[in-house]
Structure formats: structure tokens, C-alpha cells
PDB file of C-alpha atoms in Angstrom:
ATOM      1  CA  MET F1282     174.889  49.421  79.833  1.00 83.00           C
ATOM      2  CA  LEU F1283     171.738  47.381  79.480  1.00 86.00           C
ATOM      3  CA  ALA F1284     169.599  50.533  79.398  1.00 89.00           C
ATOM      4  CA  THR F1285     171.631  51.835  76.445  1.00 91.00           C
ATOM      5  CA  VAL F1286     171.327  48.526  74.642  1.00 91.00           C
ATOM      6  CA  THR F1287     167.566  48.374  75.159  1.00 92.00           C
ATOM      7  CA  SER F1288     167.234  51.910  73.786  1.00 94.00           C
ATOM      8  CA  ILE F1289     169.240  50.946  70.713  1.00 94.00           C
ATOM      9  CA  VAL F1290     167.208  47.772  70.229  1.00 94.00           C
ATOM     10  CA  MET F1291     163.916  49.651  70.593  1.00 94.00           C
ATOM     11  CA  PHE F1292     165.036  52.144  67.951  1.00 95.00           C
ATOM     12  CA  GLY F1293     166.073  49.324  65.647  1.00 95.00           C
ATOM     13  CA  LEU F1294     162.754  47.555  66.117  1.00 95.00           C
ATOM     14  CA  ALA F1295     160.934  50.786  65.253  1.00 95.00           C
ATOM     15  CA  LEU F1296     163.042  50.998  62.099  1.00 95.00           C
ATOM     16  CA  SER F1297     162.195  47.386  61.308  1.00 94.00           C
ATOM     17  CA  MET F1298     158.480  48.073  61.734  1.00 94.00           C
ATOM     18  CA  ALA F1299     158.840  51.088  59.430  1.00 95.00           C
ATOM     19  CA  LEU F1300     160.356  48.835  56.759  1.00 93.00           C
ATOM     20  CA  CYS F1301     157.426  46.454  57.177  1.00 93.00           C
ATOM     21  CA  ALA F1302     155.032  49.383  56.888  1.00 94.00           C
ATOM     22  CA  TYR F1303     156.681  50.293  53.583  1.00 93.00           C
ATOM     23  CA  ARG F1304     155.876  46.801  52.299  1.00 92.00           C
ATOM     24  CA  LEU F1305     152.404  47.067  53.824  1.00 93.00           C
ATOM     25  CA  PHE F1306     151.560  50.193  51.815  1.00 92.00           C
ATOM     26  CA  ARG F1307     153.544  49.293  48.713  1.00 88.00           C
ATOM     27  CA  GLY F1308     152.928  45.554  48.441  1.00 77.00           C
ATOM     28  CA  PRO F1309     151.485  44.578  45.074  1.00 85.00           C
ATOM     29  CA  ALA F1310     149.279  41.696  46.264  1.00 86.00           C
ATOM     30  CA  VAL F1311     147.060  41.085  49.262  1.00 88.00           C
ATOM     31  CA  VAL F1312     149.363  38.328  50.525  1.00 90.00           C
ATOM     32  CA  ASP F1313     152.264  40.792  50.597  1.00 92.00           C
ATOM     33  CA  ARG F1314     150.252  43.000  52.922  1.00 92.00           C
ATOM     34  CA  LEU F1315     149.277  39.971  55.003  1.00 92.00           C
ATOM     35  CA  LEU F1316     152.946  39.022  55.315  1.00 93.00           C
ATOM     36  CA  ALA F1317     153.826  42.592  56.303  1.00 93.00           C
ATOM     37  CA  VAL F1318     151.168  42.624  59.030  1.00 93.00           C
ATOM     38  CA  ASP F1319     152.410  39.254  60.301  1.00 93.00           C
ATOM     39  CA  THR F1320     155.971  40.557  60.455  1.00 93.00           C
ATOM     40  CA  ILE F1321     154.851  43.719  62.237  1.00 94.00           C
ATOM     41  CA  SER F1322     153.088  41.604  64.859  1.00 93.00           C
ATOM     42  CA  THR F1323     156.227  39.509  65.375  1.00 93.00           C
ATOM     43  CA  ASN F1324     158.236  42.715  65.752  1.00 94.00           C
ATOM     44  CA  LEU F1325     155.662  43.835  68.291  1.00 94.00           C
ATOM     45  CA  LEU F1326     156.380  40.685  70.291  1.00 93.00           C
ATOM     46  CA  ALA F1327     160.083  41.533  70.237  1.00 93.00           C
ATOM     47  CA  PHE F1328     159.302  45.103  71.281  1.00 94.00           C
ATOM     48  CA  LEU F1329     157.269  43.915  74.266  1.00 94.00           C
ATOM     49  CA  ILE F1330     160.079  41.569  75.320  1.00 94.00           C
ATOM     50  CA  VAL F1331     162.591  44.431  75.163  1.00 94.00           C
ATOM     51  CA  LEU F1332     160.203  46.665  77.117  1.00 93.00           C
ATOM     52  CA  SER F1333     159.924  43.933  79.726  1.00 92.00           C
ATOM     53  CA  ILE F1334     163.721  43.738  79.976  1.00 92.00           C
ATOM     54  CA  ASP F1335     163.970  47.522  80.228  1.00 91.00           C
ATOM     55  CA  GLN F1336     161.532  47.732  83.125  1.00 91.00           C
ATOM     56  CA  ARG F1337     162.828  44.557  84.827  1.00 89.00           C
ATOM     57  CA  THR F1338     159.409  42.971  85.143  1.00 88.00           C
ATOM     58  CA  ASP F1339     157.878  39.847  83.653  1.00 85.00           C
ATOM     59  CA  VAL F1340     154.267  40.940  83.335  1.00 89.00           C
ATOM     60  CA  TYR F1341     154.649  41.794  79.646  1.00 91.00           C
ATOM     61  CA  LEU F1342     155.716  38.232  78.798  1.00 91.00           C
ATOM     62  CA  ASP F1343     152.140  37.029  79.368  1.00 91.00           C
ATOM     63  CA  SER F1344     150.934  39.621  76.859  1.00 92.00           C
ATOM     64  CA  VAL F1345     153.590  38.345  74.458  1.00 93.00           C
ATOM     65  CA  ILE F1346     152.175  34.817  74.654  1.00 92.00           C
ATOM     66  CA  VAL F1347     148.607  36.017  74.060  1.00 93.00           C
ATOM     67  CA  LEU F1348     149.652  38.296  71.195  1.00 93.00           C
ATOM     68  CA  ALA F1349     151.583  35.467  69.522  1.00 92.00           C
ATOM     69  CA  LEU F1350     148.463  33.307  69.646  1.00 92.00           C
ATOM     70  CA  LEU F1351     146.311  36.140  68.310  1.00 92.00           C
ATOM     71  CA  ALA F1352     148.677  36.975  65.435  1.00 92.00           C
ATOM     72  CA  PHE F1353     148.878  33.336  64.385  1.00 92.00           C
ATOM     73  CA  VAL F1354     145.108  32.896  64.396  1.00 93.00           C
ATOM     74  CA  ALA F1355     144.640  36.128  62.426  1.00 92.00           C
ATOM     75  CA  THR F1356     147.209  35.125  59.812  1.00 92.00           C
ATOM     76  CA  VAL F1357     145.731  31.661  59.326  1.00 91.00           C
ATOM     77  CA  ALA F1358     142.177  33.051  59.182  1.00 91.00           C
ATOM     78  CA  ILE F1359     143.010  35.654  56.538  1.00 90.00           C
ATOM     79  CA  ALA F1360     145.016  33.131  54.491  1.00 90.00           C
ATOM     80  CA  LYS F1361     142.136  30.645  54.587  1.00 88.00           C
ATOM     81  CA  ALA F1362     139.692  33.381  53.627  1.00 89.00           C
ATOM     82  CA  LEU F1363     141.915  34.258  50.658  1.00 87.00           C
ATOM     83  CA  VAL F1364     142.016  30.637  49.466  1.00 84.00           C
ATOM     84  CA  TRP F1365     138.468  29.448  50.021  1.00 81.00           C
ATOM     85  CA  GLY F1366     136.493  32.623  50.454  1.00 76.00           C
ATOM     86  CA  ARG F1367     135.335  31.635  53.919  1.00 69.00           C
ATOM     87  CA  ILE F1368     136.946  30.843  57.227  1.00 66.00           C
ATOM     88  CA  ILE F1369     134.779  28.279  58.980  1.00 67.00           C
ATOM     89  CA  ASP F1370     133.841  25.115  57.076  1.00 64.00           C
TER      90      ASP F1370
ATOM     91  CA  MET P1235     177.528  47.381  88.114  1.00 56.00           C
ATOM     92  CA  THR P1236     177.679  45.566  84.830  1.00 75.00           C
ATOM     93  CA  SER P1237     177.480  41.873  85.559  1.00 84.00           C
ATOM     94  CA  GLY P1238     178.173  39.002  83.227  1.00 84.00           C
ATOM     95  CA  ALA P1239     174.489  38.243  82.805  1.00 86.00           C
ATOM     96  CA  GLU P1240     173.853  41.801  81.626  1.00 88.00           C
ATOM     97  CA  ILE P1241     176.663  41.593  79.100  1.00 91.00           C
ATOM     98  CA  LEU P1242     175.363  38.268  77.774  1.00 92.00           C
ATOM     99  CA  ALA P1243     171.825  39.649  77.649  1.00 91.00           C
ATOM    100  CA  SER P1244     173.053  42.694  75.731  1.00 92.00           C
ATOM    101  CA  VAL P1245     174.818  40.490  73.203  1.00 93.00           C
ATOM    102  CA  LEU P1246     171.676  38.354  72.805  1.00 93.00           C
ATOM    103  CA  LEU P1247     169.529  41.484  72.369  1.00 93.00           C
ATOM    104  CA  LEU P1248     171.827  42.838  69.667  1.00 94.00           C
ATOM    105  CA  ILE P1249     171.841  39.465  67.886  1.00 94.00           C
ATOM    106  CA  GLY P1250     168.046  39.450  68.002  1.00 94.00           C
ATOM    107  CA  LEU P1251     167.926  43.007  66.660  1.00 94.00           C
ATOM    108  CA  ALA P1252     170.254  42.041  63.810  1.00 94.00           C
ATOM    109  CA  PHE P1253     168.076  39.083  62.819  1.00 94.00           C
ATOM    110  CA  THR P1254     164.861  41.106  63.059  1.00 94.00           C
ATOM    111  CA  LEU P1255     166.262  43.955  60.988  1.00 93.00           C
ATOM    112  CA  LEU P1256     167.600  41.524  58.383  1.00 92.00           C
ATOM    113  CA  GLY P1257     164.162  39.940  58.150  1.00 92.00           C
ATOM    114  CA  SER P1258     162.540  43.301  57.509  1.00 93.00           C
ATOM    115  CA  VAL P1259     165.187  44.327  54.977  1.00 93.00           C
ATOM    116  CA  GLY P1260     164.581  41.055  53.167  1.00 92.00           C
ATOM    117  CA  LEU P1261     160.852  41.748  53.261  1.00 92.00           C
ATOM    118  CA  VAL P1262     161.469  45.035  51.472  1.00 92.00           C
ATOM    119  CA  ARG P1263     164.180  44.064  49.003  1.00 91.00           C
ATOM    120  CA  PHE P1264     163.513  40.527  47.719  1.00 89.00           C
ATOM    121  CA  PRO P1265     162.039  40.295  44.207  1.00 87.00           C
ATOM    122  CA  ASP P1266     158.862  38.203  44.539  1.00 87.00           C
ATOM    123  CA  PHE P1267     156.482  37.058  47.243  1.00 88.00           C
ATOM    124  CA  TYR P1268     157.948  33.591  47.773  1.00 88.00           C
ATOM    125  CA  THR P1269     161.449  34.891  48.416  1.00 89.00           C
ATOM    126  CA  ARG P1270     160.066  37.739  50.504  1.00 89.00           C
ATOM    127  CA  MET P1271     158.276  35.176  52.650  1.00 89.00           C
ATOM    128  CA  HIS P1272     161.525  33.478  53.655  1.00 88.00           C
ATOM    129  CA  ALA P1273     163.170  36.428  55.352  1.00 88.00           C
ATOM    130  CA  PRO P1274     160.610  37.436  58.033  1.00 88.00           C
ATOM    131  CA  THR P1275     159.276  33.991  58.856  1.00 88.00           C
ATOM    132  CA  LYS P1276     162.702  32.539  59.570  1.00 86.00           C
ATOM    133  CA  ALA P1277     164.982  35.347  60.678  1.00 87.00           C
ATOM    134  CA  THR P1278     162.430  37.171  62.796  1.00 87.00           C
ATOM    135  CA  THR P1279     161.518  33.996  64.673  1.00 89.00           C
ATOM    136  CA  LEU P1280     165.141  33.458  65.623  1.00 91.00           C
ATOM    137  CA  GLY P1281     165.463  37.117  66.617  1.00 92.00           C
ATOM    138  CA  VAL P1282     162.487  37.009  68.976  1.00 92.00           C
ATOM    139  CA  SER P1283     163.765  33.747  70.470  1.00 93.00           C
ATOM    140  CA  SER P1284     167.141  35.340  71.153  1.00 93.00           C
ATOM    141  CA  MET P1285     165.458  38.285  72.873  1.00 93.00           C
ATOM    142  CA  ALA P1286     163.360  35.923  74.994  1.00 92.00           C
ATOM    143  CA  LEU P1287     166.533  34.170  76.144  1.00 92.00           C
ATOM    144  CA  ALA P1288     167.976  37.578  77.022  1.00 91.00           C
ATOM    145  CA  ALA P1289     164.872  38.235  79.118  1.00 91.00           C
ATOM    146  CA  VAL P1290     165.534  35.073  81.128  1.00 91.00           C
ATOM    147  CA  LEU P1291     169.003  36.327  82.067  1.00 89.00           C
ATOM    148  CA  VAL P1292     168.147  39.754  83.453  1.00 88.00           C
ATOM    149  CA  ILE P1293     164.528  39.826  84.671  1.00 85.00           C
ATOM    150  CA  PRO P1294     164.494  39.258  88.444  1.00 83.00           C
ATOM    151  CA  GLY P1295     161.959  37.368  90.504  1.00 73.00           C
ATOM    152  CA  GLY P1296     161.741  33.623  89.995  1.00 75.00           C
ATOM    153  CA  ILE P1297     164.012  32.222  87.332  1.00 80.00           C
ATOM    154  CA  VAL P1298     161.616  29.320  86.770  1.00 85.00           C
ATOM    155  CA  ALA P1299     158.614  31.547  86.050  1.00 86.00           C
ATOM    156  CA  VAL P1300     160.479  33.747  83.574  1.00 89.00           C
ATOM    157  CA  LEU P1301     162.172  30.731  82.005  1.00 91.00           C
ATOM    158  CA  MET P1302     158.881  28.925  81.511  1.00 91.00           C
ATOM    159  CA  LYS P1303     157.294  32.006  79.953  1.00 91.00           C
ATOM    160  CA  ALA P1304     160.252  32.491  77.632  1.00 91.00           C
ATOM    161  CA  LEU P1305     160.283  28.830  76.641  1.00 93.00           C
ATOM    162  CA  THR P1306     156.542  29.010  75.973  1.00 92.00           C
ATOM    163  CA  ILE P1307     157.071  32.007  73.693  1.00 92.00           C
ATOM    164  CA  ILE P1308     159.923  30.274  71.847  1.00 93.00           C
ATOM    165  CA  ALA P1309     158.044  26.977  71.436  1.00 93.00           C
ATOM    166  CA  PHE P1310     154.926  28.766  70.252  1.00 92.00           C
ATOM    167  CA  LEU P1311     156.841  30.828  67.702  1.00 91.00           C
ATOM    168  CA  PHE P1312     158.675  27.786  66.398  1.00 92.00           C
ATOM    169  CA  LEU P1313     155.361  25.951  66.034  1.00 92.00           C
ATOM    170  CA  THR P1314     153.303  28.712  64.457  1.00 91.00           C
ATOM    171  CA  ALA P1315     155.723  30.502  62.121  1.00 91.00           C
ATOM    172  CA  PRO P1316     156.075  27.617  59.602  1.00 91.00           C
ATOM    173  CA  ILE P1317     152.318  26.976  59.647  1.00 92.00           C
ATOM    174  CA  GLY P1318     151.563  30.632  58.986  1.00 91.00           C
ATOM    175  CA  ALA P1319     154.154  30.756  56.211  1.00 91.00           C
ATOM    176  CA  HIS P1320     152.688  27.631  54.649  1.00 90.00           C
ATOM    177  CA  MET P1321     149.177  29.078  54.716  1.00 90.00           C
ATOM    178  CA  MET P1322     150.353  32.357  53.187  1.00 90.00           C
ATOM    179  CA  ALA P1323     152.281  30.542  50.446  1.00 89.00           C
ATOM    180  CA  ARG P1324     149.245  28.438  49.595  1.00 88.00           C
ATOM    181  CA  ALA P1325     147.052  31.553  49.519  1.00 89.00           C
ATOM    182  CA  ALA P1326     149.542  33.256  47.203  1.00 88.00           C
ATOM    183  CA  ARG P1327     149.835  30.278  44.887  1.00 84.00           C
ATOM    184  CA  SER P1328     146.115  29.666  44.641  1.00 83.00           C
ATOM    185  CA  GLY P1329     145.679  33.388  44.060  1.00 81.00           C
ATOM    186  CA  GLY P1330     147.817  33.093  40.948  1.00 78.00           C
ATOM    187  CA  ILE P1331     150.973  34.906  42.047  1.00 79.00           C
ATOM    188  CA  ALA P1332     153.835  33.671  39.879  1.00 77.00           C
ATOM    189  CA  PRO P1333     157.388  33.136  41.129  1.00 78.00           C
ATOM    190  CA  CYS P1334     160.111  35.394  39.766  1.00 78.00           C
ATOM    191  CA  GLU P1335     162.181  34.546  36.691  1.00 75.00           C
ATOM    192  CA  GLU P1336     165.145  33.091  38.578  1.00 75.00           C
ATOM    193  CA  THR P1337     163.051  30.399  40.260  1.00 74.00           C
ATOM    194  CA  ARG P1338     163.961  27.114  38.555  1.00 72.00           C
ATOM    195  CA  ILE P1339     162.170  24.422  40.566  1.00 72.00           C
ATOM    196  CA  ASP P1340     158.383  24.680  40.587  1.00 67.00           C
ATOM    197  CA  GLU P1341     156.855  21.508  41.926  1.00 69.00           C
ATOM    198  CA  MET P1342     153.326  22.695  42.490  1.00 65.00           C
ATOM    199  CA  PRO P1343     150.671  22.219  39.787  1.00 63.00           C
ATOM    200  CA  THR P1344     149.508  25.430  38.225  1.00 59.00           C
ATOM    201  CA  GLU P1345     145.789  25.045  38.803  1.00 56.00           C
ATOM    202  CA  PRO P1346     144.397  26.700  41.925  1.00 53.00           C
ATOM    203  CA  VAL P1347     144.473  24.458  44.968  1.00 50.00           C
ATOM    204  CA  GLY P1348     141.078  25.625  46.191  1.00 50.00           C
ATOM    205  CA  GLU P1349     139.272  24.008  43.264  1.00 49.00           C
ATOM    206  CA  ASP P1350     140.275  20.354  43.429  1.00 48.00           C
ATOM    207  CA  ASP P1351     140.522  19.939  47.183  1.00 48.00           C
ATOM    208  CA  GLY P1352     137.801  17.469  48.097  1.00 46.00           C
ATOM    209  CA  GLY P1353     137.479  18.387  51.727  1.00 46.00           C
ATOM    210  CA  HIS P1354     137.217  22.088  51.095  1.00 48.00           C
ATOM    211  CA  PRO P1355     135.210  22.853  47.952  1.00 45.00           C
ATOM    212  CA  ALA P1356     135.475  26.361  46.594  1.00 46.00           C
ATOM    213  CA  GLY P1357     132.695  28.796  47.200  1.00 43.00           C
TER     214      GLY P1357
END
């Protein structure tokens, strides 16, 4: 049962990432694309968690923590670069 | 074969999928950037947290290790998602992106925030 559910959830997450990719290519402003990339990275975290459940191992959860940190730093850096034109004061 | 933990984990996974999909649908369908920002940064965070709780229920080998990893993921998402949303909203507003016509309350001054911020001069 759980294998079926993880397959369904993986398909749904792929669909969700496709919707984000639509906004990524369509988005009128740069911040729309930034928001789409941020959402794709959060969906990637969910995908790794589901993959970890599917394979019954917890090694992917460490990657999830590191990727969450990386996505947050990237989002804040790009947003700061959009406001002030530079990242490091 | 199918234990109670697996059923609960399946329900949590489907709840997380529903929230994540709703966040992405909102990202596509809302009219302007500020409303589009609400859907992914709130719904998707809750979806990933629900999936992390599902991972605690079914992954074998040390409930404490998996629980601590899942709680770390949840705490980190809950800390970083509002900060990222705030930074993106400030970037959008200082970049001159206007709210849509239905937005009534607009408390932020219209000049760019990068200009009059003493600690971070523009340029």
C-alpha cells in the first residue's frame, strides 16, 4: 500500500514541479522566477523525503537538511542582490 | 502486511501532496506577485512538514535519529520560509512591482526601500 502511495505522491510532486516550471518560464518579473525556483527547491525536499520513505532508509534526510540550507541562502542572496545590487556589505 | 503506521504515513503523505500541489496551483493562477507569494511559502512548508512526519513513522532503524532529522527539517523550514518570503517581497516592492487592483491596504511607502536605508546605501 505504501509503495502505491509513494508512487502517486512522486507523480504529484513531478506535476507540481512542472507547474512551477511554467511560472519559471512565463513569470513576468525576476522575482516571479526567483519564487518559482524557491518553490521547486522546496518540492525537491519533499521529493527526497518521499524517496527516503520509498527505500526505507534515512540517508536522504541529511541531504534534505543541507538542501534546505542551500535553497534558503540562495533565495536570500538573490533577493538581496535584486534590492541593493550586491550581496556582501 | 499493512500496519497502522503505514496507513497513517500514507494519509500524511497524501495530505502533504495536497498542500504542495495547492501551493503550485496558487503559484500559477494568482493574479499578482504578492498573492502568488502566499501560496508556495505557506502551503508547501506545511506539505513538506507533513511528509517529514510520515517519514518518522515508517523509516526503520532508530526512531530517535529519524525523529531528530525530521524535526530539524521542520524547524528549519518554519524558520527560513517566512524570511525568504519577506526578502522576496521586499525585492519585489523595491523593484517597483505594483499590487493588483483588488489590493486595498497598502501600508508600505512607494519609494524604493534600497534608497533611504541608512545601513545599506544603494550602489
